[in-house]
Amino acid sequence: MTYDNHIHSPSHPDSQQDEHEIDPPQKFQTFYVDTPIIGLTGGIGSGKTAVSDWFAAKGIDVVDADVVGHQIMKKGSPALQKLVEAFGDWVLDEAGEMDRRAVRDHVFENDKALLTLESITHPAIRQEIKNQLSKVKSAYAILSAPLLFESYEAGLVSLCDRVLVVDASEETQLKRASSRDTQSVEKIKAIMANQLSRKARVEQADDVVCNNGDLAQLHEQLEPLHENYLAFRKLPRY
């Protein structure tokens, strides 16, 4: 599921991972594509928005899966109508918009309902993301998705040429998310437990930035990555 608070049905018992055990990989290498697509992901409260905002300020086009998820479920959309047909009118608020909190709460512990939701949203999200990526004008693009690795059905990671993970300690994640969101600490912990573990996420990354500090420390790590991404070249066609 690629919107709101990053629900994913399978749990990961190894999610309680001490930050000192995580060794970010060193996988940087040149690759050749027409317009490089850099996938951006990280756990709740890790700081993905701060990272995507930094790239946007550098003039890089950012496609955000959460934003797309809202766009494809707007009032009167085909996807929202399918959701009403699947679950009932209760998924709509008084204004006829999707009641996201009600739907989120319904599918959080209901795997069958989650699969139904994903069968409706994932194809529409993927298609709209592809549409937006096809219009990219910058040297490369950022595809930000909280469940980039987890949402296999949406296939978003297959659209990426490289993946950047924003990593933060679980203590930092909890502190940020609880101060930002209206959800309880217990609910945020449950969301974290249902996301891919930090260790597994980092192991699948090509690039990793640590975001346990302030914005200046984060930006210092992003600058060389930006320069490397700008250096990517197109694949010669024979």
Coordinates of C-alpha atoms in Angstrom, one line a residue:
M1 CA 0.0 0.0 0.0
T2 CA 1.6 3.2 -1.1
Y3 CA -0.1 6.0 0.7
D4 CA -0.8 7.5 4.1
N5 CA 0.8 5.7 7.0
H6 CA 2.5 2.9 5.2
I7 CA 0.5 -0.2 6.1
H8 CA 1.9 -3.6 5.0
S9 CA 0.4 -6.9 6.0
P10 CA 3.3 -9.3 6.7
S11 CA 5.0 -8.6 10.0
H12 CA 8.8 -8.6 10.4
P13 CA 10.0 -9.9 13.8
D14 CA 13.5 -8.7 13.1
S15 CA 12.4 -5.1 12.9
Q16 CA 13.9 -4.4 16.3
Q17 CA 17.4 -3.8 15.0
D18 CA 20.0 -1.9 16.9
E19 CA 21.3 0.9 14.8
H20 CA 25.0 0.0 15.5
E21 CA 24.5 -3.4 13.8
I22 CA 23.5 -1.7 10.5
D23 CA 26.4 -1.3 8.1
P24 CA 25.3 0.7 5.0
P25 CA 26.5 -0.9 1.8
Q26 CA 28.9 0.7 -0.6
K27 CA 27.4 -0.1 -4.0
F28 CA 27.9 3.1 -6.0
Q29 CA 28.6 2.3 -9.7
T30 CA 27.9 4.0 -13.0
F31 CA 24.9 2.9 -14.9
Y32 CA 23.4 4.1 -18.2
V33 CA 19.8 4.9 -18.8
D34 CA 17.9 7.7 -20.6
T35 CA 16.6 9.4 -17.5
P36 CA 17.8 7.8 -14.2
I37 CA 15.0 7.1 -11.7
I38 CA 16.2 7.1 -8.1
G39 CA 13.9 5.4 -5.8
L40 CA 13.7 7.0 -2.3
T41 CA 12.4 5.1 0.7
G42 CA 12.7 4.7 4.4
G43 CA 10.6 3.8 7.5
I44 CA 8.0 6.0 9.1
G45 CA 9.7 9.1 10.7
S46 CA 13.0 8.5 8.9
G47 CA 12.9 11.8 7.0
K48 CA 11.9 11.0 3.4
T49 CA 10.1 14.3 3.0
A50 CA 13.2 16.2 4.1
V51 CA 15.3 14.4 1.5
S52 CA 12.8 14.8 -1.3
D53 CA 12.4 18.5 -0.5
W54 CA 16.1 18.9 -0.7
F55 CA 16.3 17.3 -4.2
A56 CA 13.3 19.3 -5.3
A57 CA 15.1 22.5 -4.2
K58 CA 18.0 21.4 -6.5
G59 CA 15.6 21.4 -9.4
I60 CA 15.1 17.6 -9.5
D61 CA 11.6 16.4 -10.4
V62 CA 10.1 14.4 -7.6
V63 CA 7.2 11.9 -8.0
D64 CA 5.7 11.0 -4.6
A65 CA 3.7 7.8 -4.4
D66 CA 1.8 9.1 -1.4
V67 CA 0.6 12.1 -3.4
V68 CA -0.3 9.9 -6.3
G69 CA -2.2 7.7 -4.0
H70 CA -4.3 10.7 -3.0
Q71 CA -4.7 11.8 -6.6
I72 CA -6.1 8.5 -7.9
M73 CA -8.6 8.3 -5.0
K74 CA -10.0 11.8 -5.4
K75 CA -13.7 12.3 -5.3
G76 CA -15.4 10.8 -8.4
S77 CA -12.4 8.9 -9.5
P78 CA -12.8 5.4 -11.0
A79 CA -10.6 3.9 -8.3
L80 CA -12.7 5.4 -5.5
Q81 CA -15.8 4.1 -7.1
K82 CA -14.3 0.6 -7.2
L83 CA -13.5 1.0 -3.5
V84 CA -17.1 1.9 -2.7
E85 CA -18.3 -1.1 -4.7
A86 CA -15.9 -3.4 -2.8
F87 CA -16.4 -2.1 0.8
G88 CA -19.6 0.0 0.8
D89 CA -20.5 3.7 1.2
W90 CA -18.8 4.0 4.6
V91 CA -15.5 4.6 2.8
L92 CA -16.8 8.0 1.9
D93 CA -17.0 11.0 4.2
E94 CA -19.8 13.6 4.2
A95 CA -18.1 15.5 1.3
G96 CA -17.9 12.3 -0.8
E97 CA -14.2 12.1 -0.4
M98 CA -12.4 8.9 0.7
D99 CA -12.4 8.6 4.5
R100 CA -8.8 7.6 4.7
R101 CA -8.6 7.1 8.4
A102 CA -11.6 4.8 8.4
V103 CA -10.2 2.8 5.5
R104 CA -6.7 2.6 7.1
D105 CA -8.2 1.4 10.4
H106 CA -10.3 -1.2 8.5
V107 CA -7.4 -2.8 6.6
F108 CA -4.7 -2.5 9.2
E109 CA -5.4 -5.8 10.8
N110 CA -7.5 -7.3 8.0
D111 CA -5.3 -8.9 5.4
K112 CA -8.1 -9.8 3.1
A113 CA -9.4 -6.2 3.1
L114 CA -5.8 -4.9 2.6
L115 CA -5.4 -7.2 -0.5
T116 CA -8.7 -5.9 -1.9
L117 CA -7.6 -2.3 -1.4
E118 CA -4.2 -2.9 -3.0
S119 CA -5.8 -4.7 -6.0
I120 CA -7.7 -1.5 -6.6
T121 CA -5.0 1.1 -5.8
H122 CA -1.8 -0.5 -7.0
P123 CA -2.5 -0.7 -10.7
A124 CA -3.8 2.9 -10.8
I125 CA -0.9 4.2 -8.7
R126 CA 1.7 2.5 -10.9
Q127 CA 0.1 3.8 -14.1
E128 CA -0.1 7.4 -12.8
I129 CA 3.5 7.2 -11.6
K130 CA 4.6 6.0 -15.0
N131 CA 2.7 8.9 -16.6
Q132 CA 4.4 11.4 -14.3
L133 CA 7.9 9.9 -14.8
S134 CA 7.4 10.1 -18.6
K135 CA 7.1 13.9 -18.2
V136 CA 10.3 14.3 -16.2
K137 CA 12.4 17.3 -17.4
S138 CA 15.3 17.2 -14.9
A139 CA 18.6 15.2 -15.4
Y140 CA 17.2 12.5 -13.1
A141 CA 14.1 12.0 -11.1
I142 CA 13.2 10.9 -7.5
L143 CA 10.5 8.4 -7.0
S144 CA 9.6 8.6 -3.3
A145 CA 7.6 5.6 -2.0
P146 CA 7.4 4.5 1.7
L147 CA 6.8 0.9 0.7
L148 CA 9.1 0.8 -2.3
F149 CA 10.4 -2.7 -1.4
E150 CA 7.3 -4.0 0.3
S151 CA 4.7 -3.2 -2.4
Y152 CA 5.6 -6.0 -4.8
E153 CA 2.2 -5.9 -6.4
A154 CA 2.6 -2.2 -7.3
G155 CA 6.0 -3.0 -8.8
L156 CA 7.4 0.4 -8.1
V157 CA 11.0 -0.7 -7.4
S158 CA 11.1 -2.1 -10.9
L159 CA 10.7 1.4 -12.2
C160 CA 13.9 2.5 -10.4
D161 CA 17.5 2.3 -11.6
R162 CA 18.9 2.9 -8.2
V163 CA 17.5 3.1 -4.6
L164 CA 18.4 5.6 -1.9
V165 CA 17.3 4.6 1.7
V166 CA 16.9 7.2 4.4
D167 CA 17.9 5.4 7.6
A168 CA 17.2 6.5 11.2
S169 CA 17.3 4.7 14.6
E170 CA 14.0 3.4 15.8
E171 CA 14.1 5.9 18.7
T172 CA 14.5 8.7 16.2
Q173 CA 11.7 7.4 14.0
L174 CA 9.3 7.1 17.0
K175 CA 10.1 10.6 18.3
R176 CA 9.6 12.2 14.9
A177 CA 6.5 10.3 13.9
S178 CA 4.8 10.8 17.3
S179 CA 5.4 14.6 17.3
R180 CA 4.2 14.9 13.7
D181 CA 1.3 12.5 13.5
T182 CA -2.0 12.4 15.4
Q183 CA -1.6 8.7 16.1
S184 CA -0.7 7.2 19.4
V185 CA 2.8 5.9 20.1
E186 CA 1.4 2.4 20.2
K187 CA -0.1 2.7 16.7
I188 CA 3.2 4.1 15.4
K189 CA 5.1 1.2 16.9
A190 CA 2.6 -1.2 15.2
I191 CA 3.2 0.5 11.9
M192 CA 7.0 0.2 12.3
A193 CA 6.6 -3.5 13.2
N194 CA 4.7 -4.1 10.0
Q195 CA 7.2 -2.3 7.8
L196 CA 10.4 -3.9 6.4
S197 CA 13.1 -4.0 9.1
R198 CA 15.8 -1.4 9.0
K199 CA 18.4 -4.0 8.4
A200 CA 16.5 -5.6 5.4
R201 CA 15.8 -2.2 3.9
V202 CA 19.4 -1.1 4.1
E203 CA 20.7 -4.4 2.7
Q204 CA 18.6 -3.8 -0.4
A205 CA 19.7 -0.2 -0.9
D206 CA 22.2 1.1 -3.4
D207 CA 22.8 4.3 -1.4
V208 CA 22.1 5.0 2.3
V209 CA 22.0 8.3 4.2
C210 CA 21.8 8.4 8.0
N211 CA 19.2 10.8 9.4
N212 CA 19.7 10.8 13.1
G213 CA 21.0 14.3 13.2
D214 CA 20.0 17.7 12.0
L215 CA 19.2 18.9 8.5
A216 CA 22.7 20.2 7.9
Q217 CA 24.1 16.8 8.6
L218 CA 21.6 15.2 6.2
H219 CA 22.2 17.7 3.4
E220 CA 25.9 17.2 3.7
Q221 CA 25.4 13.5 2.8
L222 CA 23.0 14.3 0.0
E223 CA 25.3 16.7 -1.9
P224 CA 27.7 14.1 -3.2
L225 CA 24.9 11.7 -4.1
H226 CA 23.3 14.5 -6.2
E227 CA 26.6 15.1 -8.0
N228 CA 26.9 11.4 -8.7
Y229 CA 23.3 11.1 -10.0
L230 CA 23.9 14.1 -12.3
A231 CA 27.0 12.3 -13.8
F232 CA 25.0 9.4 -15.0
R233 CA 24.9 9.1 -18.8
K234 CA 22.6 7.7 -21.4
L235 CA 23.0 4.2 -22.7
P236 CA 24.5 4.3 -26.3
R237 CA 22.0 2.8 -28.7
Y238 CA 23.4 0.5 -31.4

